[in-house]
Short mmCIF file of C-alpha atoms in Angstrom, two decimals:
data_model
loop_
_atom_site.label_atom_id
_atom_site.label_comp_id
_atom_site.label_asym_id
_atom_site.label_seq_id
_atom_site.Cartn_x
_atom_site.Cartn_y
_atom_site.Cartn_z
CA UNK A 1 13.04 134.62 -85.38
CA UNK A 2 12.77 138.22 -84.64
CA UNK A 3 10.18 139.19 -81.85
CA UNK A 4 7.32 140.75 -84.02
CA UNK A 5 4.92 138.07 -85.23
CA UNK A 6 3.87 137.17 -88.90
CA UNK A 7 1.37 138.30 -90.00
CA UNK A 8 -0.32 135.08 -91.46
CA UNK A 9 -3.50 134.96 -93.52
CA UNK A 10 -6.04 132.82 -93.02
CA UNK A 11 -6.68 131.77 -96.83
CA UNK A 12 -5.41 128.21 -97.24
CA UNK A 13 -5.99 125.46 -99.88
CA UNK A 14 -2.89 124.47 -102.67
CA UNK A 15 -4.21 126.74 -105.39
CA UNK A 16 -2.99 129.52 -103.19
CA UNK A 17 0.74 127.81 -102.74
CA UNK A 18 1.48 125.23 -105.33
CA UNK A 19 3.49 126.43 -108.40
CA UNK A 20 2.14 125.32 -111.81
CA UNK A 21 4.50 122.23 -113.95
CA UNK A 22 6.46 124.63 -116.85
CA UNK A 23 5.57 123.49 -120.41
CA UNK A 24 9.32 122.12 -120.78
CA UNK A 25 10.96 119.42 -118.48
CA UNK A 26 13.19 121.47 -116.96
CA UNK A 27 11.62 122.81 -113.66
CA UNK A 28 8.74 124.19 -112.09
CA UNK A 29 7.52 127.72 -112.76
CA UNK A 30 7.11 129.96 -110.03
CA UNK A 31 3.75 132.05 -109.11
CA UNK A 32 2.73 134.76 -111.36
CA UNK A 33 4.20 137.37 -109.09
CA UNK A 34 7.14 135.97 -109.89
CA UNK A 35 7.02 134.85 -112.69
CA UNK A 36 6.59 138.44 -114.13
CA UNK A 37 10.42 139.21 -112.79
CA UNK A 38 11.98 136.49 -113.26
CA UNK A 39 10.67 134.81 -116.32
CA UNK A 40 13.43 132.55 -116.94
CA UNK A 41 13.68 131.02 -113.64
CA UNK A 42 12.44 127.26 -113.15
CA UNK A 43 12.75 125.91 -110.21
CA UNK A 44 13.94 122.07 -109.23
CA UNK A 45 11.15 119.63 -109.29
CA UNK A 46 12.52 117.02 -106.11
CA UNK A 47 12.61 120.92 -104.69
CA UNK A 48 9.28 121.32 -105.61
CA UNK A 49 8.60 118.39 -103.93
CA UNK A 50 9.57 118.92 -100.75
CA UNK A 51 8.19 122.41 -100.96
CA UNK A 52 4.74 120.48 -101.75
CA UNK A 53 5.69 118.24 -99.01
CA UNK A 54 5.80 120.72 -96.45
CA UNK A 55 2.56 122.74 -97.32
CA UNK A 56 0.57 119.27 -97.49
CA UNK A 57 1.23 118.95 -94.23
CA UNK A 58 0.55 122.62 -92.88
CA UNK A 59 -0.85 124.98 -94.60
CA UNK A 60 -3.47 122.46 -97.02
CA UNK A 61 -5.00 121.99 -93.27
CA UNK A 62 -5.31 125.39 -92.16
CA UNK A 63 -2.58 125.49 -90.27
CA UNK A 64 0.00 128.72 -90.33
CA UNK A 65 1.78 128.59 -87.12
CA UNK A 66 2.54 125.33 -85.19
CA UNK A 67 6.01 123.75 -83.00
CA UNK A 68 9.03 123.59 -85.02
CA UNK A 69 9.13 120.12 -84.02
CA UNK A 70 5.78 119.10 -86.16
CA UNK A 71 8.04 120.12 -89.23
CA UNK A 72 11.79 119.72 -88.47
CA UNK A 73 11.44 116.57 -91.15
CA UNK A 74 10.70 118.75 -93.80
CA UNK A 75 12.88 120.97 -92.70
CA UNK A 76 16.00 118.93 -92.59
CA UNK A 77 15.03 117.82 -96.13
CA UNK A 78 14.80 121.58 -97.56
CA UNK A 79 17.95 122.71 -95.78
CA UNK A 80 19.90 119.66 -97.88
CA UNK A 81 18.13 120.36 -100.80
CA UNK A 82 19.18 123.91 -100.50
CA UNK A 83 22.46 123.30 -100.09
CA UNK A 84 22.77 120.91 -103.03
CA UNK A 85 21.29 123.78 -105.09
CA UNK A 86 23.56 126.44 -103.87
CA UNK A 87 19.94 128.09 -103.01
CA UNK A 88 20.98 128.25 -99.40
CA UNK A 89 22.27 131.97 -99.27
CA UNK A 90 21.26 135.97 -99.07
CA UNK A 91 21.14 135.88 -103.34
CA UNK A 92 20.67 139.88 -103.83
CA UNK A 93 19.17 139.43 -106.83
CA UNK A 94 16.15 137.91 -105.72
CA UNK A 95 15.99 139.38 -101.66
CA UNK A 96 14.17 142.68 -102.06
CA UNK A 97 10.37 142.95 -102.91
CA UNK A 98 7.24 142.43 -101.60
CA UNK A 99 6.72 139.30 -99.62
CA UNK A 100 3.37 137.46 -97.92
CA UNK A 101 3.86 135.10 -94.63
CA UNK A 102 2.85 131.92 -95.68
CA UNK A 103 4.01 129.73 -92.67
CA UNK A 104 5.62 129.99 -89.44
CA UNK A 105 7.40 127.69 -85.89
CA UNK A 106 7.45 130.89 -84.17
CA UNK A 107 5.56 130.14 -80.76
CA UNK A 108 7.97 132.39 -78.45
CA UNK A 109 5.57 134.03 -75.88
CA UNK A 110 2.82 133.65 -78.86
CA UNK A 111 -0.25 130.43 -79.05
CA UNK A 112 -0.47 128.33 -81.91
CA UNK A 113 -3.58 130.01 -82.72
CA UNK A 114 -2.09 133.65 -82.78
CA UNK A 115 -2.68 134.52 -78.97
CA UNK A 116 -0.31 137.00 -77.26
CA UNK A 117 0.26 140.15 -75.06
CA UNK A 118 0.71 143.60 -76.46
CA UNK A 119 3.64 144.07 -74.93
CA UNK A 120 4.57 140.76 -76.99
CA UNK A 121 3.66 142.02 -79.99
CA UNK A 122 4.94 145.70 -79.58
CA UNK A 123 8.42 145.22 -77.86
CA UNK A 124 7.50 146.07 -74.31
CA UNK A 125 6.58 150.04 -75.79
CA UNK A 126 2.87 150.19 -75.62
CA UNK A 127 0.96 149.92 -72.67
CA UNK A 128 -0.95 147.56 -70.67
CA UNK A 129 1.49 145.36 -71.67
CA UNK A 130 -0.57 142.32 -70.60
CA UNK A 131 -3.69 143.00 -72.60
CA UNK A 132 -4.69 140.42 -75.07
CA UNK A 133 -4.16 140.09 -78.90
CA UNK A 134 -4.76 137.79 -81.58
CA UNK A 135 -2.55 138.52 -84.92
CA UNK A 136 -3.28 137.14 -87.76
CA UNK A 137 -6.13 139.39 -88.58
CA UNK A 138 -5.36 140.80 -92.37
CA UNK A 139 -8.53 138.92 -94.28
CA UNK A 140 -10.66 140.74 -90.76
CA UNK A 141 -8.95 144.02 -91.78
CA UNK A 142 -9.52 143.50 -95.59
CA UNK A 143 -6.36 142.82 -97.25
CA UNK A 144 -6.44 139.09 -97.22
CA UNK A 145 -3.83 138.78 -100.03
CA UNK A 146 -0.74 140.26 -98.81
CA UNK A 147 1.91 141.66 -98.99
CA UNK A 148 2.68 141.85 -95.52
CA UNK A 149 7.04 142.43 -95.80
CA UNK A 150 8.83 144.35 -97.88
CA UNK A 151 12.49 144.84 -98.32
CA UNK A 152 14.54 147.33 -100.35
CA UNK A 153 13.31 150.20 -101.54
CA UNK A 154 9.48 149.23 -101.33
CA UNK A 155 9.92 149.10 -98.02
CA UNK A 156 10.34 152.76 -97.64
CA UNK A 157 12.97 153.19 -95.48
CA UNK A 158 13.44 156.88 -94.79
CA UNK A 159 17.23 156.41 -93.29
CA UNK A 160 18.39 153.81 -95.72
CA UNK A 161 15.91 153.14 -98.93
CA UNK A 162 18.19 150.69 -100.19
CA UNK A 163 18.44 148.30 -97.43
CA UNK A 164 14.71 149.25 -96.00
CA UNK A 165 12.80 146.35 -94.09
CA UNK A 166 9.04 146.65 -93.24
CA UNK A 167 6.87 144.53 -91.48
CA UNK A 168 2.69 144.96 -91.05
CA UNK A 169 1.14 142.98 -88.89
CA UNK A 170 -3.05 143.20 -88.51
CA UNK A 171 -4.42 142.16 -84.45
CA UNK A 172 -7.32 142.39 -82.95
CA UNK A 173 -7.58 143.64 -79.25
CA UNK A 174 -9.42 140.80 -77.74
CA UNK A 175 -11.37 142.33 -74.60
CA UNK A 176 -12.07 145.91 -77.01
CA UNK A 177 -12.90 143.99 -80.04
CA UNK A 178 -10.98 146.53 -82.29
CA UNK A 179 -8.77 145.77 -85.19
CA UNK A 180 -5.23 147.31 -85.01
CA UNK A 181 -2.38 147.59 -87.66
CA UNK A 182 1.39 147.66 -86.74
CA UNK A 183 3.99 148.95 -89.07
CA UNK A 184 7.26 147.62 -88.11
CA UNK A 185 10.70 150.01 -89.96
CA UNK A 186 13.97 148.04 -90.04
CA UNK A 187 16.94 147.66 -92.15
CA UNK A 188 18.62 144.66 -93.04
CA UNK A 189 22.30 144.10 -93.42
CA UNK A 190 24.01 141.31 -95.03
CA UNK A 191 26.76 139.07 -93.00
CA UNK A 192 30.32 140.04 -94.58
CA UNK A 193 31.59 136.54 -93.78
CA UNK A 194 28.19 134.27 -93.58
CA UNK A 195 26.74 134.60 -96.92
CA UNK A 196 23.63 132.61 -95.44
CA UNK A 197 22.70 134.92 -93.42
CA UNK A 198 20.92 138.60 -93.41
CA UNK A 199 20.92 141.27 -90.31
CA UNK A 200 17.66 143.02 -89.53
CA UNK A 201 17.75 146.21 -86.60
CA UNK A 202 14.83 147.75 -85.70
CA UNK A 203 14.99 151.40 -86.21
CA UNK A 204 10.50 151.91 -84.66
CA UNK A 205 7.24 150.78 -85.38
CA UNK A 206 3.85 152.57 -85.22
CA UNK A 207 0.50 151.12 -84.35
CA UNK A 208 -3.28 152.27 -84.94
CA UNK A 209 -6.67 151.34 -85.32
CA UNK A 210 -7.67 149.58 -88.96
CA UNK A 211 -10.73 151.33 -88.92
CA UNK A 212 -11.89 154.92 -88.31
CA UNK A 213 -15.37 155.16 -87.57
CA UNK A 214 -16.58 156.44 -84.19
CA UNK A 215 -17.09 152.75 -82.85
CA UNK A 216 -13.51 151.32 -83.47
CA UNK A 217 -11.75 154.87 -82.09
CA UNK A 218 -13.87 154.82 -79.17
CA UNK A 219 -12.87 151.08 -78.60
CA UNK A 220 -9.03 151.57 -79.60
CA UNK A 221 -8.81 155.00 -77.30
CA UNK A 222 -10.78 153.08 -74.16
CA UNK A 223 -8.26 150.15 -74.34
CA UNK A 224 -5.00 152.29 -74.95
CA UNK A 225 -5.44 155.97 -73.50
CA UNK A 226 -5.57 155.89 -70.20
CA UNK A 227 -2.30 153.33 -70.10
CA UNK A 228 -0.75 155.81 -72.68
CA UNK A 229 -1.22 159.51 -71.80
CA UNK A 230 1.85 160.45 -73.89
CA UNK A 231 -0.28 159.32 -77.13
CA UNK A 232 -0.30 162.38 -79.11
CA UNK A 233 3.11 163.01 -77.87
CA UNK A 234 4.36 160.01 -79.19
CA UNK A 235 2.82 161.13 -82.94
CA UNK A 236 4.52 162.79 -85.74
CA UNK A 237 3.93 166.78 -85.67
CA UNK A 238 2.76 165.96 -89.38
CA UNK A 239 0.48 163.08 -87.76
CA UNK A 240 -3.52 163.71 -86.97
CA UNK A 241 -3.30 163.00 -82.83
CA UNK A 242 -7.07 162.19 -83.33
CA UNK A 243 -5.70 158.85 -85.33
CA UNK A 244 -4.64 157.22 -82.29
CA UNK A 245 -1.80 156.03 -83.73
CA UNK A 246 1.06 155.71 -81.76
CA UNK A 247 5.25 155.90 -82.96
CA UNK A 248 7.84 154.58 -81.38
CA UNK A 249 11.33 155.84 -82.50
CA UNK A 250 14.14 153.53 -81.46
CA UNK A 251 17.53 155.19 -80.24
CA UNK A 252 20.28 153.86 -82.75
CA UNK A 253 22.23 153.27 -79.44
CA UNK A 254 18.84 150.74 -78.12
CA UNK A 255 18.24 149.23 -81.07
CA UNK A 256 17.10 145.62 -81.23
CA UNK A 257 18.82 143.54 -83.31
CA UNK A 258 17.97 139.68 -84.83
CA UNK A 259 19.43 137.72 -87.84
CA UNK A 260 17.45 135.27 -90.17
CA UNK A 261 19.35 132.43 -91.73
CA UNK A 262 18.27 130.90 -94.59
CA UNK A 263 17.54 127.35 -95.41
CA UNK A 264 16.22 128.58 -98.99
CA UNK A 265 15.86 131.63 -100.91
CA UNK A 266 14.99 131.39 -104.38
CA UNK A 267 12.82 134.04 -106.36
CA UNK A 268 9.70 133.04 -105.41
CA UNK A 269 10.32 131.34 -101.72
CA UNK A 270 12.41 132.81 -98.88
CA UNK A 271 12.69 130.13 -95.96
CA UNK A 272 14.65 131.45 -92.90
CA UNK A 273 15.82 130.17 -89.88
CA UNK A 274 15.30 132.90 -86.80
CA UNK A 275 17.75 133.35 -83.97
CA UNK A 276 15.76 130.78 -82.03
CA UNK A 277 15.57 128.47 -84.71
CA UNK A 278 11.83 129.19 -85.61
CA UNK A 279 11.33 128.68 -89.53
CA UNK A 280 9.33 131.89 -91.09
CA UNK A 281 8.24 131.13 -94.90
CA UNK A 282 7.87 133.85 -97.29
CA UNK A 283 6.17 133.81 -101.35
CA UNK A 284 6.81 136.89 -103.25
CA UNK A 285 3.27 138.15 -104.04
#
């Protein structure tokens, strides 16, 4: 997986996951979200199944980000199952939209319970990179329901609307007790001769406090100023420097670039397979 973290909710329970039986016996129907797009689609119950399978397991317990190991099982069973559908490919149809992390095996330099550095989390660009953050903050920032990725047009892309890729992810500076946002810009490409598999470079990101009362800015400017005297530099002319928002532009000759592979994409579910291996789940919301 790519190095910016999911941001994962902390709602659980199977009335937020499980898709409801169709009235007919030919498949599953997906979410409502999806449903409203795609109203034909039904989706495979032993597919359902292991979909079920893998949620019972993790998320039905609370529990959004664990070793890959803990669910290579249910894995191995989705990636045949996807496979057998011919569900196991970049389907254009069904990739753009607006997307909520559900589940994730990405522990690279990050806890189990959503622990890492800034300069983790923000690609070595923001200083002190060793301070403390916890991600997986969106129900503490008020937007518990997603969406938290968006590709294609809704993802804004200035440079390339089409083939835009956007990431938030809510943290929470641990020792300043401040909420942040950060609003990763990409674009994706697909592979010419993998049709499994789907390109994302990372054209910059911006971060800033969630809140803007005198508290949280006082908080967010006492852990980041001092380390970052080029803050207001680093702004947009069109930006308010009193935000403390900071941009990062990357140089199209430093971009970083990762690929996602997936096991499963179907137009509900989106179940990739990182650079490392790490499995990232995604439900159209």
């Amino acid at each position: 997986m790519f190095l910016v973290p999911l941001t994962l909710t902390t709602r659980c329970g199977r009335g937020k996951l499980v898709c409801h039986a169709a009235p007919s016996s030919s498949g599953v129907a997906p979410n409502k979200a999806t449903a409203a797009l795609f109203p034909a689609y039904r989706r495979d119950p032993e597919l359902q199944a292991a979909l079920d399978a893998l949620f019972a397991d993790t998320t039905d317990k609370g529990i959004r980000r664990l070793p890959h190991a803990d669910v290579q099982h249910h894995v191995e069973r989705l990636i045949d199952l996807g496979r057998r559908l011919g569900l196991n490919r970049v389907h254009p149809q069904w990739n753009d939209g607006a997307f909520w992390g559900r589940l994730t095996t990405l522990t690279s330099g990050i806890t189990t319970d959503n622990v890492a550095t800034l300069g983790r989390l923000t690609f070595n660009r923001v200083q002190p990179t060793g301070i403390m953050v916890q991600t997986d903050q969106a129900e503490a920032a008020g937007v518990p329901e997603g969406p938290d990725q968006w590709k294609g047009p809704e993802a804004a892309a200035c440079e390339d609307p089409a083939r835009g890729y956007a990431v938030t992810t809510h943290f929470r500076l641990l020792e300043a007790d401040v909420l942040g946002a950060m609003h990763v810009q990409a674009l994706y490409e697909a592979d010419g001769e993998d049709p499994e598999k789907l390109w994302i470079t990372f054209t910059g990101f911006s971060i800033e406090p969630v809140h803007k009362d005198a508290d949280s800015m006082a908080r967010w400017r006492g852990a980041l100023a001092e380390a970052n005297p080029d803050m207001r530099h680093l702004c947009a002319d069109d930006e308010d420097p009193v935000s403390g928002r900071i941009t990062v532009s990357f140089e199209p000759a430093k971009r970083g670039r990762g690929s996602l592979r997936y096991i499963l994409m179907d137009p509900e579910w989106q179940l990739a397979l990182g650079g490392s291996g790490a499995l990232t789940c995604m439900q159209r919301v």
